């Protein structure tokens, strides 16, 4: 069964991102929300180097825009809350990391 | 699909309750249903009737109440987490001999069984944590 | 509700006492036993610190978490998984843990999560 | 020496308020004085009159009240942080047209100026954060 | 209270919006101006993310922090220090920051803290 | 002026410890309280390797005992709340990291 992993903390304020990457399987997806969107800063790209091409990466644009992250990282697909809900349906479950 | 939502962060202190509210609106807009919203840990403060944010800021407890009335949502606040944090309904105020109660309209105090049951009966459980 | 049996996993990631997360997670786990649902617990990251023995939480006006952890077995919650990397990063030896646990490396953690119907995080 | 104490974590959610209470007791026992205890951010929940923990757990708001009465402590809850989080005294309840109020006895709502003034007039400011 | 002049430092360490810490710290800073006390602000760790331009916090139902940050200058709070290491770890260039800031390396941060009478942390 | 640095988070749950070590001067002291006491686990000793002998390290024994940390790390001097107050007086100010 596939999983949508939702991360809402920066790499500095919690080990949520690190732990989620340990827990990811091929075919899963990763969604950054709230302070989690800061992980799309290019300086943090090494965190995602372990991920295979079979893990899709998303970020919530509402949270990115709120924080002035307008030059979106090309490795992440921006979605809105409707997209968040659609992803929650497409994957068999949602796991939150905070 | 049937969703249940879990909120464990307090409004104004964390973004969890505001994010959960936005997510819930989209769930309903897209034609899915919400079996229950369960407020746990600091999430219980989402059910405070006394929260009085400045007028130019969103009143998150009031927005939950409004969404609940529009869509007959079941907003359950964990009773054990709530009473120790000072969120009481009329019954609990009587039990603990307190003069007032502050659980907002459209919220109910109940036990953790409501969280487990929501997990069993829902297709998806989405947690907004602090 | 027998037709609704689903597998559940509770992921524990926080140290005890400094926040309510550890106790909140255990309270949920103990509630599950009433519903007779398949339940596993996974201890990752700082949550492995919950498993150290000899807590004396009365020194800080709290109740020992160890008592609640010991109740898991009584309630037949025996699928207790512990992240091996989290233990070793903190220098905790598996023989310091009195609960009957299964150590998992990172691949096994991903596999455990993959097979669950629902996951709750704390 | 003159101390002031700042608490920014909520009881039961974080250890901040309980630690601050223990520290304050030692300050007074050792013959120092406490100019003020200032509750900010989630620390404002330390002043909830409705907090009803189980009988075998410590009631942190009640312990603050008791310590305040014994030592004439000035327990100030940040008014802006409090009202948005649903901690109101009688005045604020009237201002926001709320039916109840829940600020515990021996606590006062006041502004951030009380924190700055405490910093100026105290030899030491010790913050217990969440 | 002129005889009581003390130097104060507010240490900011948290990202904006996800928690109230950034706003709480700024509200305290603006309050200081009324008391005419010497005040410095230090942005370390995730707090440097507060300094990115073009916030649109209305998308998440909050008020822009940038407006409050801009008020610091109006209130003559001009001792704004930023941890150089925190910026570079996040790939933020100093020229992206519109406020008039002073970059500090780690030794200078220790020296700044050493010279303060009181420090408040957020 | 000297500083007592008080840290109440584990190395994993916050960068409080790391940031405090950046901010420390010779003659300062460090006190671990609440979840901060877990940093005395020997596995974390590298965090303190930068510290000079002129920085005294303390831990609050109430919090260590609560968490089952009875084999105290010899690099840390255990104190109670009275000791915490005395340290707060001995150093010119207290800085909290959380």
mmCIF file with all atom_site columns, N, CA and C in Angstrom, chain A residues 20-66:
data_model
loop_
_atom_site.group_PDB
_atom_site.id
_atom_site.type_symbol
_atom_site.label_atom_id
_atom_site.label_alt_id
_atom_site.label_comp_id
_atom_site.label_asym_id
_atom_site.label_entity_id
_atom_site.label_seq_id
_atom_site.pdbx_PDB_ins_code
_atom_site.Cartn_x
_atom_site.Cartn_y
_atom_site.Cartn_z
_atom_site.occupancy
_atom_site.B_iso_or_equiv
_atom_site.pdbx_formal_charge
_atom_site.auth_seq_id
_atom_site.auth_comp_id
_atom_site.auth_asym_id
_atom_site.auth_atom_id
_atom_site.pdbx_PDB_model_num
ATOM 1   N N  . UNK A 1 20 ? 11.048 10.884 7.993  1.00 0.00 ? 20 UNK A N  1
ATOM 2   C CA . UNK A 1 20 ? 10.127 10.516 6.913  1.00 0.00 ? 20 UNK A CA 1
ATOM 3   C C  . UNK A 1 20 ? 10.897 9.877  5.761  1.00 0.00 ? 20 UNK A C  1
ATOM 4   N N  . UNK A 1 21 ? 12.109 10.373 5.512  1.00 0.00 ? 21 UNK A N  1
ATOM 5   C CA . UNK A 1 21 ? 12.888 9.822  4.391  1.00 0.00 ? 21 UNK A CA 1
ATOM 6   C C  . UNK A 1 21 ? 13.318 8.384  4.670  1.00 0.00 ? 21 UNK A C  1
ATOM 7   N N  . UNK A 1 22 ? 13.573 8.084  5.952  1.00 0.00 ? 22 UNK A N  1
ATOM 8   C CA . UNK A 1 22 ? 13.880 6.700  6.349  1.00 0.00 ? 22 UNK A CA 1
ATOM 9   C C  . UNK A 1 22 ? 12.686 5.791  6.036  1.00 0.00 ? 22 UNK A C  1
ATOM 10  N N  . UNK A 1 23 ? 11.478 6.345  6.219  1.00 0.00 ? 23 UNK A N  1
ATOM 11  C CA . UNK A 1 23 ? 10.274 5.525  6.217  1.00 0.00 ? 23 UNK A CA 1
ATOM 12  C C  . UNK A 1 23 ? 9.636  5.388  4.841  1.00 0.00 ? 23 UNK A C  1
ATOM 13  N N  . UNK A 1 24 ? 10.247 5.995  3.830  1.00 0.00 ? 24 UNK A N  1
ATOM 14  C CA . UNK A 1 24 ? 9.626  6.037  2.508  1.00 0.00 ? 24 UNK A CA 1
ATOM 15  C C  . UNK A 1 24 ? 9.912  4.804  1.668  1.00 0.00 ? 24 UNK A C  1
ATOM 16  N N  . UNK A 1 25 ? 8.892  4.367  0.943  1.00 0.00 ? 25 UNK A N  1
ATOM 17  C CA . UNK A 1 25 ? 9.044  3.238  0.027  1.00 0.00 ? 25 UNK A CA 1
ATOM 18  C C  . UNK A 1 25 ? 8.861  3.731  -1.409 1.00 0.00 ? 25 UNK A C  1
ATOM 19  N N  . UNK A 1 26 ? 9.362  2.972  -2.353 1.00 0.00 ? 26 UNK A N  1
ATOM 20  C CA . UNK A 1 26 ? 9.117  3.278  -3.765 1.00 0.00 ? 26 UNK A CA 1
ATOM 21  C C  . UNK A 1 26 ? 7.616  3.363  -4.022 1.00 0.00 ? 26 UNK A C  1
ATOM 22  N N  . UNK A 1 27 ? 7.221  4.368  -4.765 1.00 0.00 ? 27 UNK A N  1
ATOM 23  C CA . UNK A 1 27 ? 5.794  4.540  -5.063 1.00 0.00 ? 27 UNK A CA 1
ATOM 24  C C  . UNK A 1 27 ? 5.094  5.468  -4.090 1.00 0.00 ? 27 UNK A C  1
ATOM 25  N N  . UNK A 1 28 ? 5.762  5.831  -2.986 1.00 0.00 ? 28 UNK A N  1
ATOM 26  C CA . UNK A 1 28 ? 5.198  6.796  -2.037 1.00 0.00 ? 28 UNK A CA 1
ATOM 27  C C  . UNK A 1 28 ? 5.340  8.216  -2.581 1.00 0.00 ? 28 UNK A C  1
ATOM 28  N N  . UNK A 1 29 ? 4.709  9.166  -1.892 1.00 0.00 ? 29 UNK A N  1
ATOM 29  C CA . UNK A 1 29 ? 4.900  10.579 -2.216 1.00 0.00 ? 29 UNK A CA 1
ATOM 30  C C  . UNK A 1 29 ? 5.163  11.361 -0.942 1.00 0.00 ? 29 UNK A C  1
ATOM 31  N N  . UNK A 1 30 ? 5.746  12.534 -1.130 1.00 0.00 ? 30 UNK A N  1
ATOM 32  C CA . UNK A 1 30 ? 6.150  13.394 -0.030 1.00 0.00 ? 30 UNK A CA 1
ATOM 33  C C  . UNK A 1 30 ? 5.524  14.761 -0.278 1.00 0.00 ? 30 UNK A C  1
ATOM 34  N N  . UNK A 1 31 ? 4.895  15.322 0.754  1.00 0.00 ? 31 UNK A N  1
ATOM 35  C CA . UNK A 1 31 ? 4.274  16.644 0.620  1.00 0.00 ? 31 UNK A CA 1
ATOM 36  C C  . UNK A 1 31 ? 4.757  17.533 1.760  1.00 0.00 ? 31 UNK A C  1
ATOM 37  N N  . UNK A 1 32 ? 5.312  18.691 1.399  1.00 0.00 ? 32 UNK A N  1
ATOM 38  C CA . UNK A 1 32 ? 5.777  19.645 2.406  1.00 0.00 ? 32 UNK A CA 1
ATOM 39  C C  . UNK A 1 32 ? 4.700  20.700 2.638  1.00 0.00 ? 32 UNK A C  1
ATOM 40  N N  . UNK A 1 33 ? 4.315  20.902 3.907  1.00 0.00 ? 33 UNK A N  1
ATOM 41  C CA . UNK A 1 33 ? 3.334  21.939 4.250  1.00 0.00 ? 33 UNK A CA 1
ATOM 42  C C  . UNK A 1 33 ? 3.884  22.789 5.402  1.00 0.00 ? 33 UNK A C  1
ATOM 43  N N  . UNK A 1 34 ? 3.195  23.883 5.702  1.00 0.00 ? 34 UNK A N  1
ATOM 44  C CA . UNK A 1 34 ? 3.568  24.790 6.809  1.00 0.00 ? 34 UNK A CA 1
ATOM 45  C C  . UNK A 1 34 ? 5.076  25.082 6.751  1.00 0.00 ? 34 UNK A C  1
ATOM 46  N N  . UNK A 1 35 ? 5.767  25.056 7.899  1.00 0.00 ? 35 UNK A N  1
ATOM 47  C CA . UNK A 1 35 ? 7.200  25.337 7.866  1.00 0.00 ? 35 UNK A CA 1
ATOM 48  C C  . UNK A 1 35 ? 7.993  24.303 7.072  1.00 0.00 ? 35 UNK A C  1
ATOM 49  N N  . UNK A 1 36 ? 7.394  23.171 6.777  1.00 0.00 ? 36 UNK A N  1
ATOM 50  C CA . UNK A 1 36 ? 8.061  22.139 5.989  1.00 0.00 ? 36 UNK A CA 1
ATOM 51  C C  . UNK A 1 36 ? 8.486  22.621 4.618  1.00 0.00 ? 36 UNK A C  1
ATOM 52  N N  . UNK A 1 37 ? 7.778  23.637 4.074  1.00 0.00 ? 37 UNK A N  1
ATOM 53  C CA . UNK A 1 37 ? 8.102  24.101 2.716  1.00 0.00 ? 37 UNK A CA 1
ATOM 54  C C  . UNK A 1 37 ? 9.512  24.678 2.614  1.00 0.00 ? 37 UNK A C  1
ATOM 55  N N  . UNK A 1 38 ? 10.079 25.108 3.748  1.00 0.00 ? 38 UNK A N  1
ATOM 56  C CA . UNK A 1 38 ? 11.444 25.646 3.695  1.00 0.00 ? 38 UNK A CA 1
ATOM 57  C C  . UNK A 1 38 ? 12.468 24.608 3.242  1.00 0.00 ? 38 UNK A C  1
ATOM 58  N N  . UNK A 1 39 ? 12.126 23.337 3.345  1.00 0.00 ? 39 UNK A N  1
ATOM 59  C CA . UNK A 1 39 ? 13.065 22.298 2.899  1.00 0.00 ? 39 UNK A CA 1
ATOM 60  C C  . UNK A 1 39 ? 13.285 22.328 1.390  1.00 0.00 ? 39 UNK A C  1
ATOM 61  N N  . UNK A 1 40 ? 12.451 23.111 0.662  1.00 0.00 ? 40 UNK A N  1
ATOM 62  C CA . UNK A 1 40 ? 12.673 23.232 -0.783 1.00 0.00 ? 40 UNK A CA 1
ATOM 63  C C  . UNK A 1 40 ? 13.759 24.243 -1.122 1.00 0.00 ? 40 UNK A C  1
ATOM 64  N N  . UNK A 1 41 ? 14.280 24.956 -0.145 1.00 0.00 ? 41 UNK A N  1
ATOM 65  C CA . UNK A 1 41 ? 15.415 25.841 -0.417 1.00 0.00 ? 41 UNK A CA 1
ATOM 66  C C  . UNK A 1 41 ? 16.546 24.988 -1.002 1.00 0.00 ? 41 UNK A C  1
ATOM 67  N N  . UNK A 1 42 ? 17.149 25.443 -2.099 1.00 0.00 ? 42 UNK A N  1
ATOM 68  C CA . UNK A 1 42 ? 18.167 24.617 -2.766 1.00 0.00 ? 42 UNK A CA 1
ATOM 69  C C  . UNK A 1 42 ? 19.269 24.132 -1.809 1.00 0.00 ? 42 UNK A C  1
ATOM 70  N N  . UNK A 1 43 ? 19.568 24.912 -0.781 1.00 0.00 ? 43 UNK A N  1
ATOM 71  C CA . UNK A 1 43 ? 20.624 24.522 0.148  1.00 0.00 ? 43 UNK A CA 1
ATOM 72  C C  . UNK A 1 43 ? 20.313 23.212 0.871  1.00 0.00 ? 43 UNK A C  1
ATOM 73  N N  . UNK A 1 44 ? 19.045 22.837 0.917  1.00 0.00 ? 44 UNK A N  1
ATOM 74  C CA . UNK A 1 44 ? 18.668 21.598 1.608  1.00 0.00 ? 44 UNK A CA 1
ATOM 75  C C  . UNK A 1 44 ? 18.560 20.399 0.666  1.00 0.00 ? 44 UNK A C  1
ATOM 76  N N  . UNK A 1 45 ? 18.955 20.579 -0.614 1.00 0.00 ? 45 UNK A N  1
ATOM 77  C CA . UNK A 1 45 ? 18.661 19.531 -1.596 1.00 0.00 ? 45 UNK A CA 1
ATOM 78  C C  . UNK A 1 45 ? 19.319 18.192 -1.263 1.00 0.00 ? 45 UNK A C  1
ATOM 79  N N  . UNK A 1 46 ? 20.447 18.242 -0.551 1.00 0.00 ? 46 UNK A N  1
ATOM 80  C CA . UNK A 1 46 ? 21.121 16.970 -0.227 1.00 0.00 ? 46 UNK A CA 1
ATOM 81  C C  . UNK A 1 46 ? 20.224 16.035 0.604  1.00 0.00 ? 46 UNK A C  1
ATOM 82  N N  . UNK A 1 47 ? 19.293 16.622 1.375  1.00 0.00 ? 47 UNK A N  1
ATOM 83  C CA . UNK A 1 47 ? 18.384 15.780 2.164  1.00 0.00 ? 47 UNK A CA 1
ATOM 84  C C  . UNK A 1 47 ? 17.621 14.800 1.285  1.00 0.00 ? 47 UNK A C  1
ATOM 85  N N  . UNK A 1 48 ? 17.348 15.225 0.039  1.00 0.00 ? 48 UNK A N  1
ATOM 86  C CA . UNK A 1 48 ? 16.481 14.422 -0.819 1.00 0.00 ? 48 UNK A CA 1
ATOM 87  C C  . UNK A 1 48 ? 17.280 13.530 -1.768 1.00 0.00 ? 48 UNK A C  1
ATOM 88  N N  . UNK A 1 49 ? 18.615 13.528 -1.626 1.00 0.00 ? 49 UNK A N  1
ATOM 89  C CA . UNK A 1 49 ? 19.446 12.830 -2.599 1.00 0.00 ? 49 UNK A CA 1
ATOM 90  C C  . UNK A 1 49 ? 19.228 11.322 -2.571 1.00 0.00 ? 49 UNK A C  1
ATOM 91  N N  . UNK A 1 50 ? 18.786 10.792 -1.416 1.00 0.00 ? 50 UNK A N  1
ATOM 92  C CA . UNK A 1 50 ? 18.568 9.349  -1.307 1.00 0.00 ? 50 UNK A CA 1
ATOM 93  C C  . UNK A 1 50 ? 17.310 8.884  -2.045 1.00 0.00 ? 50 UNK A C  1
ATOM 94  N N  . UNK A 1 51 ? 16.394 9.838  -2.295 1.00 0.00 ? 51 UNK A N  1
ATOM 95  C CA . UNK A 1 51 ? 15.098 9.456  -2.864 1.00 0.00 ? 51 UNK A CA 1
ATOM 96  C C  . UNK A 1 51 ? 15.236 8.943  -4.285 1.00 0.00 ? 51 UNK A C  1
ATOM 97  N N  . UNK A 1 52 ? 14.497 7.906  -4.598 1.00 0.00 ? 52 UNK A N  1
ATOM 98  C CA . UNK A 1 52 ? 14.492 7.400  -5.969 1.00 0.00 ? 52 UNK A CA 1
ATOM 99  C C  . UNK A 1 52 ? 13.514 8.231  -6.786 1.00 0.00 ? 52 UNK A C  1
ATOM 100 N N  . UNK A 1 53 ? 13.588 8.072  -8.111 1.00 0.00 ? 53 UNK A N  1
ATOM 101 C CA . UNK A 1 53 ? 12.688 8.797  -9.009 1.00 0.00 ? 53 UNK A CA 1
ATOM 102 C C  . UNK A 1 53 ? 11.249 8.333  -8.817 1.00 0.00 ? 53 UNK A C  1
ATOM 103 N N  . UNK A 1 54 ? 11.058 7.238  -8.093 1.00 0.00 ? 54 UNK A N  1
ATOM 104 C CA . UNK A 1 54 ? 9.707  6.721  -7.875 1.00 0.00 ? 54 UNK A CA 1
ATOM 105 C C  . UNK A 1 54 ? 8.986  7.365  -6.701 1.00 0.00 ? 54 UNK A C  1
ATOM 106 N N  . UNK A 1 55 ? 9.618  8.341  -6.043 1.00 0.00 ? 55 UNK A N  1
ATOM 107 C CA . UNK A 1 55 ? 8.937  9.098  -4.984 1.00 0.00 ? 55 UNK A CA 1
ATOM 108 C C  . UNK A 1 55 ? 8.654  10.507 -5.511 1.00 0.00 ? 55 UNK A C  1
ATOM 109 N N  . UNK A 1 56 ? 7.370  10.849 -5.660 1.00 0.00 ? 56 UNK A N  1
ATOM 110 C CA . UNK A 1 56 ? 6.985  12.177 -6.126 1.00 0.00 ? 56 UNK A CA 1
ATOM 111 C C  . UNK A 1 56 ? 7.068  13.172 -4.962 1.00 0.00 ? 56 UNK A C  1
ATOM 112 N N  . UNK A 1 57 ? 7.552  14.389 -5.266 1.00 0.00 ? 57 UNK A N  1
ATOM 113 C CA . UNK A 1 57 ? 7.689  15.412 -4.222 1.00 0.00 ? 57 UNK A CA 1
ATOM 114 C C  . UNK A 1 57 ? 6.769  16.598 -4.522 1.00 0.00 ? 57 UNK A C  1
ATOM 115 N N  . UNK A 1 58 ? 5.964  16.971 -3.526 1.00 0.00 ? 58 UNK A N  1
ATOM 116 C CA . UNK A 1 58 ? 5.011  18.071 -3.677 1.00 0.00 ? 58 UNK A CA 1
ATOM 117 C C  . UNK A 1 58 ? 5.241  19.108 -2.575 1.00 0.00 ? 58 UNK A C  1
ATOM 118 N N  . UNK A 1 59 ? 4.766  20.327 -2.841 1.00 0.00 ? 59 UNK A N  1
ATOM 119 C CA . UNK A 1 59 ? 4.717  21.307 -1.756 1.00 0.00 ? 59 UNK A CA 1
ATOM 120 C C  . UNK A 1 59 ? 3.422  22.089 -1.866 1.00 0.00 ? 59 UNK A C  1
ATOM 121 N N  . UNK A 1 60 ? 2.942  22.554 -0.705 1.00 0.00 ? 60 UNK A N  1
ATOM 122 C CA . UNK A 1 60 ? 1.685  23.301 -0.650 1.00 0.00 ? 60 UNK A CA 1
ATOM 123 C C  . UNK A 1 60 ? 2.001  24.758 -0.980 1.00 0.00 ? 60 UNK A C  1
ATOM 124 N N  . UNK A 1 61 ? 1.490  25.246 -2.129 1.00 0.00 ? 61 UNK A N  1
ATOM 125 C CA . UNK A 1 61 ? 1.860  26.597 -2.571 1.00 0.00 ? 61 UNK A CA 1
ATOM 126 C C  . UNK A 1 61 ? 1.342  27.674 -1.619 1.00 0.00 ? 61 UNK A C  1
ATOM 127 N N  . UNK A 1 62 ? 0.193  27.444 -0.961 1.00 0.00 ? 62 UNK A N  1
ATOM 128 C CA . UNK A 1 62 ? -0.306 28.435 0.010  1.00 0.00 ? 62 UNK A CA 1
ATOM 129 C C  . UNK A 1 62 ? 0.777  28.737 1.044  1.00 0.00 ? 62 UNK A C  1
ATOM 130 N N  . UNK A 1 63 ? 1.388  27.678 1.568  1.00 0.00 ? 63 UNK A N  1
ATOM 131 C CA . UNK A 1 63 ? 2.405  27.871 2.606  1.00 0.00 ? 63 UNK A CA 1
ATOM 132 C C  . UNK A 1 63 ? 3.702  28.444 2.042  1.00 0.00 ? 63 UNK A C  1
ATOM 133 N N  . UNK A 1 64 ? 4.040  28.062 0.806  1.00 0.00 ? 64 UNK A N  1
ATOM 134 C CA . UNK A 1 64 ? 5.268  28.592 0.201  1.00 0.00 ? 64 UNK A CA 1
ATOM 135 C C  . UNK A 1 64 ? 5.122  30.086 -0.064 1.00 0.00 ? 64 UNK A C  1
ATOM 136 N N  . UNK A 1 65 ? 3.994  30.494 -0.643 1.00 0.00 ? 65 UNK A N  1
ATOM 137 C CA . UNK A 1 65 ? 3.776  31.917 -0.934 1.00 0.00 ? 65 UNK A CA 1
ATOM 138 C C  . UNK A 1 65 ? 3.736  32.735 0.345  1.00 0.00 ? 65 UNK A C  1
ATOM 139 N N  . UNK A 1 66 ? 3.101  32.214 1.379  1.00 0.00 ? 66 UNK A N  1
ATOM 140 C CA . UNK A 1 66 ? 3.035  32.938 2.644  1.00 0.00 ? 66 UNK A CA 1
ATOM 141 C C  . UNK A 1 66 ? 4.431  33.312 3.127  1.00 0.00 ? 66 UNK A C  1
#
